[in-house]
Short mmCIF file of C-alpha atoms in Angstrom, two decimals:
data_model
loop_
_atom_site.label_atom_id
_atom_site.label_comp_id
_atom_site.label_asym_id
_atom_site.label_seq_id
_atom_site.Cartn_x
_atom_site.Cartn_y
_atom_site.Cartn_z
CA MET M 1 0.17 0.03 0.10
CA SER M 2 1.27 3.55 -1.03
CA ALA M 3 1.56 6.40 1.47
CA ALA M 4 -1.13 8.15 0.15
CA ALA M 5 -3.36 5.57 0.08
CA ALA M 6 -2.32 4.88 3.70
CA ALA M 7 -3.11 8.92 4.62
CA LEU M 8 -6.54 8.61 3.09
CA LEU M 9 -7.08 5.52 5.19
CA LEU M 10 -6.35 6.89 7.71
CA GLY M 11 -7.81 10.21 7.10
CA GLY M 12 -11.38 8.62 6.68
CA ALA M 13 -10.79 6.74 9.86
CA GLY M 14 -9.96 10.00 11.41
CA VAL M 15 -13.18 11.45 9.89
CA LEU M 16 -15.82 8.33 11.27
CA MET M 17 -13.97 8.55 15.03
CA GLY M 18 -14.69 12.29 14.87
CA ALA M 19 -18.51 11.74 13.80
CA GLY M 20 -19.85 10.10 17.47
CA THR M 21 -20.63 7.22 15.70
CA ALA M 22 -23.59 6.06 17.60
CA ARG M 23 -23.29 3.31 19.91
CA ALA M 24 -25.40 -0.66 21.45
CA ALA M 25 -25.53 -1.59 24.18
CA GLU M 26 -27.68 -4.41 25.97
CA VAL M 27 -28.71 -4.63 29.45
CA SER M 28 -30.58 -7.58 31.20
CA TYR M 29 -32.83 -7.19 34.04
CA ALA M 30 -35.81 -8.80 36.24
CA THR M 31 -38.83 -7.48 35.69
CA GLU M 32 -42.44 -7.62 37.39
CA CYS M 33 -45.40 -6.93 35.27
CA LEU M 34 -48.92 -6.36 36.70
CA PRO M 35 -51.93 -7.86 34.40
CA PRO M 36 -54.93 -5.72 33.71
CA PRO M 37 -56.69 -5.24 37.03
CA ILE M 38 -59.85 -7.17 35.63
CA SER M 39 -57.86 -10.48 35.32
CA GLY M 40 -57.64 -10.60 38.47
CA LEU M 41 -54.20 -12.28 38.25
CA PRO M 42 -51.31 -11.33 40.75
CA PRO M 43 -48.22 -10.01 39.34
CA VAL M 44 -45.76 -12.25 37.00
CA GLU M 45 -41.57 -12.14 36.75
CA GLY M 46 -39.41 -12.20 34.41
CA THR M 47 -36.67 -11.13 32.26
CA THR M 48 -36.33 -7.89 29.80
CA THR M 49 -33.35 -7.57 27.51
CA VAL M 50 -32.73 -3.85 25.86
CA GLU M 51 -30.84 -2.76 23.61
CA VAL M 52 -30.03 1.46 23.87
CA LYS M 53 -28.77 3.03 20.74
CA ALA M 54 -27.28 6.52 21.32
CA PRO M 55 -24.51 8.91 20.35
CA ALA M 56 -20.69 8.02 21.95
CA THR M 57 -20.56 11.60 21.62
CA ALA M 58 -21.94 14.98 21.18
CA LYS M 59 -21.56 18.51 22.54
CA VAL M 60 -23.46 20.83 24.73
CA GLY M 61 -26.75 22.04 23.09
CA ASP M 62 -27.49 19.02 20.85
CA GLU M 63 -30.26 17.26 20.57
CA VAL M 64 -29.12 13.26 19.75
CA GLU M 65 -31.83 10.31 19.35
CA VAL M 66 -32.11 7.35 21.04
CA VAL M 67 -33.18 3.80 20.72
CA TRP M 68 -34.62 1.52 22.90
CA LYS M 69 -34.91 -2.00 20.93
CA THR M 70 -37.10 -4.63 22.97
CA VAL M 71 -33.75 -7.59 22.39
CA GLN M 72 -36.40 -10.22 24.56
CA ALA M 73 -39.93 -8.89 26.30
CA ALA M 74 -40.85 -10.80 29.66
CA SER M 75 -43.33 -12.22 28.11
CA LYS M 76 -45.45 -14.95 25.75
CA ASN M 77 -48.75 -14.49 23.80
CA PRO M 78 -50.85 -16.50 25.92
CA PRO M 79 -52.07 -20.11 24.38
CA ILE M 80 -55.29 -18.81 23.41
CA LEU M 81 -55.03 -16.40 20.12
CA ASP M 82 -53.22 -15.04 17.60
CA ILE M 83 -52.46 -10.94 18.12
CA GLU M 84 -53.48 -9.49 14.45
CA GLU M 85 -50.51 -7.53 13.16
CA ASN M 86 -50.15 -3.87 14.03
CA THR M 87 -51.75 -3.65 17.35
CA VAL M 88 -48.90 -3.36 19.59
CA LYS M 89 -47.47 -0.29 21.11
CA PRO M 90 -44.56 -0.15 23.68
CA THR M 91 -43.99 3.11 25.47
CA GLY M 92 -41.03 3.31 27.95
CA THR M 93 -38.88 5.29 30.23
CA LEU M 94 -35.31 6.06 30.23
CA THR M 95 -33.05 7.21 33.44
CA VAL M 96 -30.63 9.71 32.38
CA GLY M 97 -27.78 10.17 34.76
CA GLY M 98 -23.93 11.24 35.50
CA ALA M 99 -23.43 14.38 34.46
CA GLN M 100 -26.90 15.41 33.35
CA THR M 101 -30.19 13.62 35.21
CA GLY M 102 -33.94 13.42 34.26
CA GLU M 103 -36.09 10.85 32.42
CA LEU M 104 -36.65 10.02 28.87
CA ALA M 105 -39.66 8.85 27.57
CA MET M 106 -39.64 6.50 24.63
CA GLU M 107 -42.17 5.72 21.92
CA GLY M 108 -43.04 3.18 19.58
CA PRO M 109 -45.08 3.27 16.70
CA ARG M 110 -48.10 -0.25 16.73
CA GLU M 111 -46.21 -1.91 14.17
CA ASN M 112 -45.76 -5.54 14.58
CA PRO M 113 -46.08 -8.79 12.56
CA ALA M 114 -48.81 -11.08 13.80
CA ILE M 115 -48.34 -12.71 17.29
CA PRO M 116 -49.27 -16.31 16.91
CA LYS M 117 -50.30 -18.00 20.46
CA ASP M 118 -48.05 -19.57 22.40
CA SER M 119 -45.11 -17.26 20.51
CA PRO M 120 -42.43 -14.32 21.77
CA MET M 121 -43.99 -11.25 21.95
CA LYS M 122 -42.35 -8.26 19.14
CA LEU M 123 -42.18 -4.88 20.36
CA SER M 124 -41.73 -1.96 18.29
CA ASP M 125 -38.18 0.04 18.48
CA MET M 126 -38.91 2.98 20.88
CA THR M 127 -37.23 6.38 20.27
CA GLY M 128 -36.67 9.79 21.72
CA ARG M 129 -35.18 13.42 21.90
CA LEU M 130 -32.68 14.00 24.54
CA LYS M 131 -31.12 17.61 24.54
CA LEU M 132 -28.02 17.43 25.88
CA THR M 133 -26.89 20.44 28.98
CA LYS M 134 -24.08 19.06 30.28
CA ALA M 135 -20.65 18.23 29.31
CA GLY M 136 -19.43 15.20 30.96
CA GLU M 137 -20.67 11.17 30.98
CA VAL M 138 -24.40 10.87 30.42
CA THR M 139 -25.73 7.61 30.80
CA LEU M 140 -29.40 6.06 29.96
CA THR M 141 -30.85 3.31 31.86
CA PRO M 142 -33.78 0.95 30.78
CA GLY M 143 -36.22 0.85 33.42
CA GLY M 144 -40.35 0.80 33.26
CA TYR M 145 -42.41 -0.17 30.37
CA ASN M 146 -46.18 -0.80 29.25
CA ILE M 147 -47.49 -2.39 26.08
CA ASN M 148 -51.03 -1.70 24.86
CA VAL M 149 -53.00 -3.96 22.79
CA SER M 150 -55.47 -2.17 20.89
CA LYS M 151 -57.51 -4.96 20.10
CA PRO M 152 -59.65 -7.13 20.61
CA LEU M 153 -60.06 -4.23 23.55
CA SER M 154 -57.50 -1.56 24.61
CA THR M 155 -55.96 -2.69 27.57
CA ASP M 156 -52.27 -1.96 28.96
CA THR M 157 -49.85 -4.44 30.82
CA LYS M 158 -47.34 -2.28 33.35
CA CYS M 159 -43.61 -3.89 33.40
CA SER M 160 -41.16 -2.85 36.11
CA ALA M 161 -37.69 -3.42 36.61
CA LYS M 162 -37.35 -5.13 40.05
CA GLU M 163 -33.64 -5.06 40.70
CA PRO M 164 -31.25 -2.25 39.86
CA VAL M 165 -30.41 -1.78 36.13
CA LYS M 166 -26.89 -1.03 34.20
CA ALA M 167 -27.02 1.67 32.27
CA ALA M 168 -27.23 0.87 28.40
CA ALA M 169 -25.25 3.38 26.94
CA THR M 170 -23.03 6.36 27.78
CA ILE M 171 -23.12 9.71 25.88
CA LYS M 172 -19.68 11.81 26.41
CA VAL M 173 -20.64 15.02 26.34
CA THR M 174 -18.09 18.29 25.53
CA ALA M 175 -18.26 22.11 26.21
CA ASP M 176 -17.09 23.28 23.04
CA GLY M 177 -17.89 20.62 20.87
CA GLY M 178 -13.84 18.71 20.42
CA ASP M 179 -14.17 15.24 19.52
CA THR M 180 -14.36 13.21 22.46
CA THR M 181 -13.52 9.62 22.24
CA GLY M 182 -15.27 5.92 24.32
CA GLY M 183 -18.48 6.11 25.15
CA ASN M 184 -20.61 4.02 26.47
CA THR M 185 -21.54 0.94 28.88
CA THR M 186 -22.27 -2.10 28.02
CA GLY M 187 -24.38 -3.25 31.04
CA GLY M 188 -24.41 -8.42 30.89
CA ASN M 189 -26.12 -9.82 29.17
CA THR M 190 -28.74 -12.78 30.48
CA THR M 191 -30.55 -14.96 27.98
CA GLY M 192 -33.23 -15.98 30.38
CA GLY M 193 -36.07 -17.95 27.85
CA ASN M 194 -39.09 -17.18 28.54
CA THR M 195 -41.15 -19.42 30.06
CA THR M 196 -44.98 -20.19 29.39
CA GLY M 197 -47.93 -19.78 31.91
CA GLY M 198 -50.39 -17.79 33.01
CA ASN M 199 -52.49 -15.50 31.29
CA THR M 200 -56.06 -15.65 30.56
CA THR M 201 -58.96 -14.23 30.52
CA GLY M 202 -62.28 -15.23 31.50
CA GLY M 203 -66.08 -13.88 30.02
CA ASN M 204 -68.63 -11.95 28.60
CA THR M 205 -72.04 -11.36 28.62
CA THR M 206 -74.76 -9.31 26.30
CA GLY M 207 -77.33 -7.61 26.71
CA GLY M 208 -80.96 -8.19 27.20
CA HIS M 209 -84.20 -7.67 29.66
CA THR M 210 -87.00 -10.21 30.13
CA THR M 211 -90.01 -10.13 30.93
CA GLY M 212 -92.34 -11.74 33.73
CA GLY M 213 -94.39 -14.75 32.07
CA ASN M 214 -98.24 -13.64 31.37
CA THR M 215 -100.21 -16.01 30.09
CA THR M 216 -103.77 -16.31 28.25
CA GLY M 217 -106.00 -18.88 27.92
CA GLY M 218 -109.29 -19.71 26.44
CA HIS M 219 -108.32 -21.39 23.05
CA THR M 220 -110.86 -23.91 21.13
CA THR M 221 -110.10 -28.05 20.02
CA GLY M 222 -112.99 -28.80 18.25
CA GLY M 223 -115.61 -25.97 19.00
CA ASN M 224 -115.10 -26.24 22.83
CA THR M 225 -113.02 -24.07 24.81
CA THR M 226 -111.35 -25.61 27.88
CA GLY M 227 -108.48 -23.22 29.16
CA GLY M 228 -108.56 -20.55 30.90
CA ASN M 229 -106.31 -17.73 32.62
CA THR M 230 -103.24 -18.69 33.83
CA THR M 231 -101.31 -17.64 37.37
CA GLY M 232 -97.82 -18.32 38.54
CA GLY M 233 -96.85 -20.15 35.36
CA ASN M 234 -100.08 -23.12 35.47
CA THR M 235 -102.28 -23.85 32.59
CA THR M 236 -104.29 -26.35 31.46
CA GLY M 237 -106.12 -27.27 28.79
CA GLY M 238 -104.88 -27.08 24.92
CA GLY M 239 -105.52 -25.48 21.39
CA SER M 240 -104.48 -25.06 18.24
CA GLY M 241 -101.41 -22.34 19.55
CA GLY M 242 -100.36 -19.65 21.75
CA ASP M 243 -100.59 -21.20 24.46
CA SER M 244 -97.97 -19.82 27.23
CA TYR M 245 -96.18 -21.54 30.13
CA THR M 246 -93.66 -19.99 32.54
CA GLY M 247 -91.37 -22.17 34.37
CA LYS M 248 -90.23 -22.01 37.74
CA GLU M 249 -86.58 -19.86 38.76
CA VAL M 250 -84.16 -22.49 39.73
CA GLN M 251 -80.64 -21.64 41.22
CA VAL M 252 -78.26 -23.41 38.80
CA ALA M 253 -74.49 -24.96 39.92
CA TYR M 254 -72.29 -24.30 36.97
CA ALA M 255 -68.63 -25.80 37.33
CA CYS M 256 -67.45 -24.04 34.34
CA LYS M 257 -64.36 -24.54 32.33
CA THR M 258 -62.66 -21.66 31.07
CA PRO M 259 -59.28 -20.22 29.35
CA ILE M 260 -58.20 -18.88 33.00
CA GLY M 261 -59.22 -22.34 34.58
CA ASP M 262 -61.77 -24.02 36.37
CA LYS M 263 -64.35 -22.11 38.02
CA ASN M 264 -67.78 -22.61 40.44
CA ALA M 265 -70.80 -20.83 39.47
CA THR M 266 -74.18 -20.32 40.78
CA SER M 267 -77.22 -18.29 38.51
CA PRO M 268 -81.17 -17.95 38.40
CA VAL M 269 -82.89 -19.73 34.88
CA ARG M 270 -86.29 -20.00 34.18
CA VAL M 271 -86.95 -21.95 31.00
CA ASP M 272 -90.21 -20.36 29.02
CA ALA M 273 -92.45 -21.51 26.69
CA VAL M 274 -95.24 -20.93 23.96
CA LYS M 275 -97.23 -23.36 22.12
CA ASN M 276 -96.63 -23.01 18.30
CA GLY M 277 -98.53 -25.25 15.78
CA GLY M 278 -97.37 -28.53 16.88
CA SER M 279 -94.32 -27.18 18.81
CA PHE M 280 -93.04 -24.94 21.72
CA ASP M 281 -90.90 -21.80 21.79
CA LEU M 282 -88.70 -21.95 23.93
CA THR M 283 -87.30 -18.88 25.99
CA VAL M 284 -84.53 -19.69 28.61
CA LYS M 285 -83.98 -16.40 30.77
CA PHE M 286 -81.55 -15.30 33.50
CA GLY M 287 -81.76 -13.85 36.61
CA LYS M 288 -80.99 -10.01 36.98
CA SER M 289 -77.62 -8.87 36.16
CA VAL M 290 -75.64 -8.71 39.07
CA MET M 291 -72.00 -7.24 37.95
CA ASP M 292 -70.81 -4.26 36.11
CA SER M 293 -69.15 -4.81 32.53
CA PRO M 294 -64.80 -3.92 33.26
CA ALA M 295 -64.06 -2.74 30.33
CA ASP M 296 -65.54 -1.35 26.92
CA ILE M 297 -66.55 -4.77 25.41
CA PRO M 298 -66.65 -4.51 21.38
CA ALA M 299 -70.07 -5.23 20.20
CA ASP M 300 -70.47 -8.46 18.06
CA SER M 301 -68.21 -10.04 20.22
CA VAL M 302 -70.17 -12.72 22.53
CA LYS M 303 -72.49 -15.23 21.78
CA PRO M 304 -74.07 -17.16 24.31
CA SER M 305 -76.14 -20.71 23.78
CA MET M 306 -77.55 -23.64 25.95
CA ALA M 307 -78.80 -27.10 25.72
CA VAL M 308 -81.70 -27.57 27.57
CA LYS M 309 -81.99 -31.13 29.33
CA LEU M 310 -85.26 -33.01 28.68
CA GLY M 311 -86.69 -35.14 31.28
CA GLY M 312 -89.61 -37.11 32.25
CA ALA M 313 -91.09 -38.92 29.60
CA ASP M 314 -89.02 -37.46 26.86
CA LYS M 315 -84.86 -37.74 26.39
CA GLY M 316 -82.64 -35.45 24.89
CA THR M 317 -81.51 -32.23 24.66
CA VAL M 318 -82.99 -29.11 23.20
CA ALA M 319 -80.39 -26.16 21.22
CA VAL M 320 -81.15 -22.59 22.53
CA ALA M 321 -79.22 -19.90 21.80
CA GLY M 322 -78.65 -15.87 22.12
CA PRO M 323 -78.12 -12.79 19.50
CA ALA M 324 -74.37 -11.56 19.69
CA ASN M 325 -74.01 -8.14 21.73
CA LYS M 326 -75.65 -5.63 19.11
CA GLY M 327 -73.57 -2.55 20.85
CA PRO M 328 -71.03 -1.88 22.63
CA ILE M 329 -71.20 -1.90 26.63
CA LYS M 330 -69.27 0.56 28.16
CA ALA M 331 -66.94 0.04 30.90
CA GLY M 332 -69.47 -0.03 34.15
CA ALA M 333 -72.75 -0.25 32.62
CA PRO M 334 -74.39 -3.31 33.62
CA ILE M 335 -73.78 -6.57 31.37
CA GLU M 336 -76.26 -8.88 30.65
CA ILE M 337 -77.63 -12.29 29.35
CA PRO M 338 -80.03 -11.92 26.34
CA ASP M 339 -83.49 -14.10 26.19
CA LEU M 340 -82.01 -17.88 24.96
CA THR M 341 -84.05 -18.64 22.10
CA GLY M 342 -84.76 -22.61 20.55
CA THR M 343 -87.98 -24.64 19.38
CA TYR M 344 -88.68 -27.98 20.95
CA LYS M 345 -90.35 -30.33 18.90
CA PRO M 346 -91.49 -33.51 21.25
CA GLY M 347 -90.31 -37.18 20.50
CA ALA M 348 -92.19 -38.85 23.76
CA SER M 349 -95.87 -38.88 25.14
CA GLY M 350 -96.33 -37.60 28.95
CA LYS M 351 -95.11 -35.35 30.60
CA SER M 352 -91.69 -34.20 30.38
CA THR M 353 -89.27 -31.61 31.95
CA LEU M 354 -87.27 -29.12 30.79
CA THR M 355 -84.07 -28.40 32.94
CA PRO M 356 -80.98 -25.76 32.37
CA GLY M 357 -78.56 -27.51 30.82
CA VAL M 358 -74.71 -27.06 29.68
CA LEU M 359 -73.94 -23.04 29.07
CA THR M 360 -71.83 -22.15 26.67
CA VAL M 361 -70.36 -18.40 25.67
CA LYS M 362 -67.84 -17.97 22.62
CA ALA M 363 -66.06 -14.91 22.70
CA LEU M 364 -63.54 -14.08 19.60
CA GLY M 365 -62.42 -17.21 19.45
CA THR M 366 -62.42 -18.38 23.07
CA THR M 367 -64.96 -21.25 24.60
CA THR M 368 -65.50 -21.49 28.17
CA THR M 369 -68.17 -24.16 29.09
CA CYS M 370 -70.29 -24.16 32.27
CA THR M 371 -72.06 -27.63 32.97
CA PRO M 372 -74.96 -28.39 35.85
CA ALA M 373 -72.62 -29.32 38.87
CA GLY M 374 -75.18 -31.28 40.72
CA ASP M 375 -79.00 -32.08 40.50
CA THR M 376 -80.76 -29.16 38.74
CA PRO M 377 -84.68 -29.37 39.64
CA ALA M 378 -86.62 -29.46 36.91
CA SER M 379 -87.84 -25.32 35.77
CA LEU M 380 -90.94 -26.70 33.59
CA GLU M 381 -93.24 -29.25 32.81
CA LEU M 382 -95.23 -29.72 29.06
CA ASP M 383 -97.77 -32.76 28.58
CA THR M 384 -96.15 -33.23 24.86
CA THR M 385 -97.62 -35.44 22.40
CA ALA M 386 -94.69 -37.41 20.64
CA GLN M 387 -94.07 -36.21 17.17
CA SER M 388 -91.89 -37.87 14.02
CA SER M 389 -88.37 -36.94 14.38
CA GLY M 390 -88.76 -35.77 17.45
CA ALA M 391 -86.44 -35.43 20.82
CA SER M 392 -86.61 -38.77 22.62
CA GLY M 393 -82.89 -39.08 23.36
CA GLY M 394 -81.47 -36.97 20.12
CA SER M 395 -81.99 -32.94 19.74
CA GLY M 396 -85.80 -31.49 20.14
CA SER M 397 -84.30 -28.34 18.65
CA GLY M 398 -86.37 -28.40 15.07
CA SER M 399 -90.55 -27.75 14.25
CA GLY M 400 -93.22 -30.59 15.40
CA GLY M 401 -95.40 -30.92 17.87
CA GLY M 402 -96.60 -30.93 21.48
CA SER M 403 -100.75 -31.27 21.79
CA GLY M 404 -100.04 -31.04 25.14
CA SER M 405 -100.90 -28.65 28.29
CA ALA M 406 -98.27 -28.20 30.67
CA GLY M 407 -97.63 -26.83 34.36
CA THR M 408 -95.05 -25.37 36.42
CA THR M 409 -93.22 -26.20 39.07
CA GLY M 410 -93.88 -22.97 40.51
CA ALA M 411 -94.65 -19.13 39.61
CA GLY M 412 -91.94 -17.69 37.83
CA SER M 413 -90.16 -14.51 38.71
CA GLY M 414 -89.33 -12.78 36.06
CA THR M 415 -86.57 -10.09 35.88
CA SER M 416 -83.99 -8.48 33.65
CA GLY M 417 -81.51 -10.62 32.15
CA GLY M 418 -78.17 -11.15 34.34
CA LEU M 419 -75.06 -12.77 34.87
CA ALA M 420 -73.76 -15.77 37.25
CA GLU M 421 -72.30 -15.53 40.47
CA THR M 422 -69.67 -17.35 40.53
CA GLY M 423 -66.86 -17.96 43.64
CA ALA M 424 -66.65 -20.12 46.36
CA SER M 425 -69.84 -21.73 48.08
CA ASP M 426 -70.56 -18.46 48.83
CA HIS M 427 -70.34 -16.75 45.95
CA GLY M 428 -67.37 -14.41 46.26
CA GLY M 429 -67.82 -12.51 44.05
CA LEU M 430 -66.79 -12.98 40.39
CA LYS M 431 -69.55 -13.63 38.21
CA ALA M 432 -69.34 -17.15 35.95
CA LEU M 433 -69.47 -15.28 32.68
CA GLY M 434 -68.16 -11.97 33.68
CA LEU M 435 -64.80 -14.38 33.08
CA VAL M 436 -65.43 -14.53 29.07
CA ALA M 437 -65.46 -10.79 29.32
CA GLY M 438 -61.76 -11.01 31.48
CA THR M 439 -60.37 -13.42 28.97
CA THR M 440 -61.70 -11.42 26.05
CA ILE M 441 -59.47 -8.19 27.24
CA LEU M 442 -56.47 -10.15 28.90
CA ILE M 443 -56.18 -11.78 25.06
CA GLY M 444 -55.95 -8.03 23.78
CA ALA M 445 -53.44 -7.38 26.95
CA ALA M 446 -51.47 -10.54 25.79
CA VAL M 447 -50.09 -10.85 29.75
CA PHE M 448 -47.36 -11.83 29.88
CA THR M 449 -45.65 -15.13 30.39
CA LEU M 450 -42.36 -14.53 32.24
CA THR M 451 -39.24 -15.82 32.94
CA PRO M 452 -38.43 -16.86 36.47
CA TRP M 453 -36.02 -14.94 38.46
CA ARG M 454 -34.24 -17.83 39.13
CA LYS M 455 -33.23 -18.70 35.59
CA LEU M 456 -32.04 -14.87 35.20
CA ARG M 457 -30.03 -14.96 38.11
CA GLY M 458 -28.37 -18.54 37.07
CA THR M 459 -27.19 -17.08 33.73
CA ARG M 460 -25.35 -13.91 35.22
#
């Protein structure tokens, strides 16, 4: 190499060295993340690894750009739902220390690839601009951060450092703008792996109100009127259609399988029927609302259904379902279960009973299934006549017949639709279908599955 070429190379190197080249370093630190309050979950702990990029050198008066890159979030997407692309937005805070002190707010765009269930979280890079005011070494240390997920609901998971964190970058700041060398500190890297575990959710219900069961009588068969008005839901007499039968409200003890585990629930439920030609149109009503929405719930998010159990002369089930919530439910507004409706086609003659059965609530790809845990009393008894292709051991939904008079085991007490109460035997305050709402929100939150601290410490 000629002397001229060497001089050119050295000159170029000198230019680069004097330009304040950006430096990057990683630090890892133990982290505690707080799931959204509605989850009822305890704080979770894990490892965050961050790379901070900043100029190695600068002078007083400069405004420099700082970049926070989350190399490893202390989380995995829970094994419930895939997270859509461009729905996750991180924000955080860097502590400014050394010659200059303060805090630097960091913010990243809502940009992320689709994140499959049970896979690592992907966060966009956060940026901030720092005005340098004093000469000397200025350090930048990562700390707390927040992750907002906008769908299906806007929720936040807040994470904070649970141990002293090393500075991830240092800027050499000069008063006269002269060249400086050196300039960043490197925190020790930790490679703690992700663990799976604990994020879930529980349930939403949709609105809907029930009305007390008034009945009418006075129907004619072959020209003779044998009916009359009913009181408390007991009706006798047959007819060509329109007879109403009001069931008794019964307490149903449910054992629920939810995305956040097994839950117990008790809910007042009533089954009503109206004769429609040869069939019975069924309506299942829940007791009054017993909880408010923990957060805004979007429209068309939740759809409940039930398999009404047949007994007595007939056997099988009748499928009933309610509509999805037509409009959004505001935080603090009552959460109510709509009426569940379906058609019963008898498959046997005699006295057939209808009892609230398995309740299913589907919300944004999740399913909560609640099965009666004990012997639930029948809500309604009907005099039925067997029809071709009727229930009798199978599904009783569909058109068909029943000629009968019907009687209930007690008077119905109609109230506005509501939620099942969950908890221990004293029904400690959670609500079964409210768990579905919680599940939906937590899916949006992508609450973290965190690496245990002991793994973090073991790799240092």
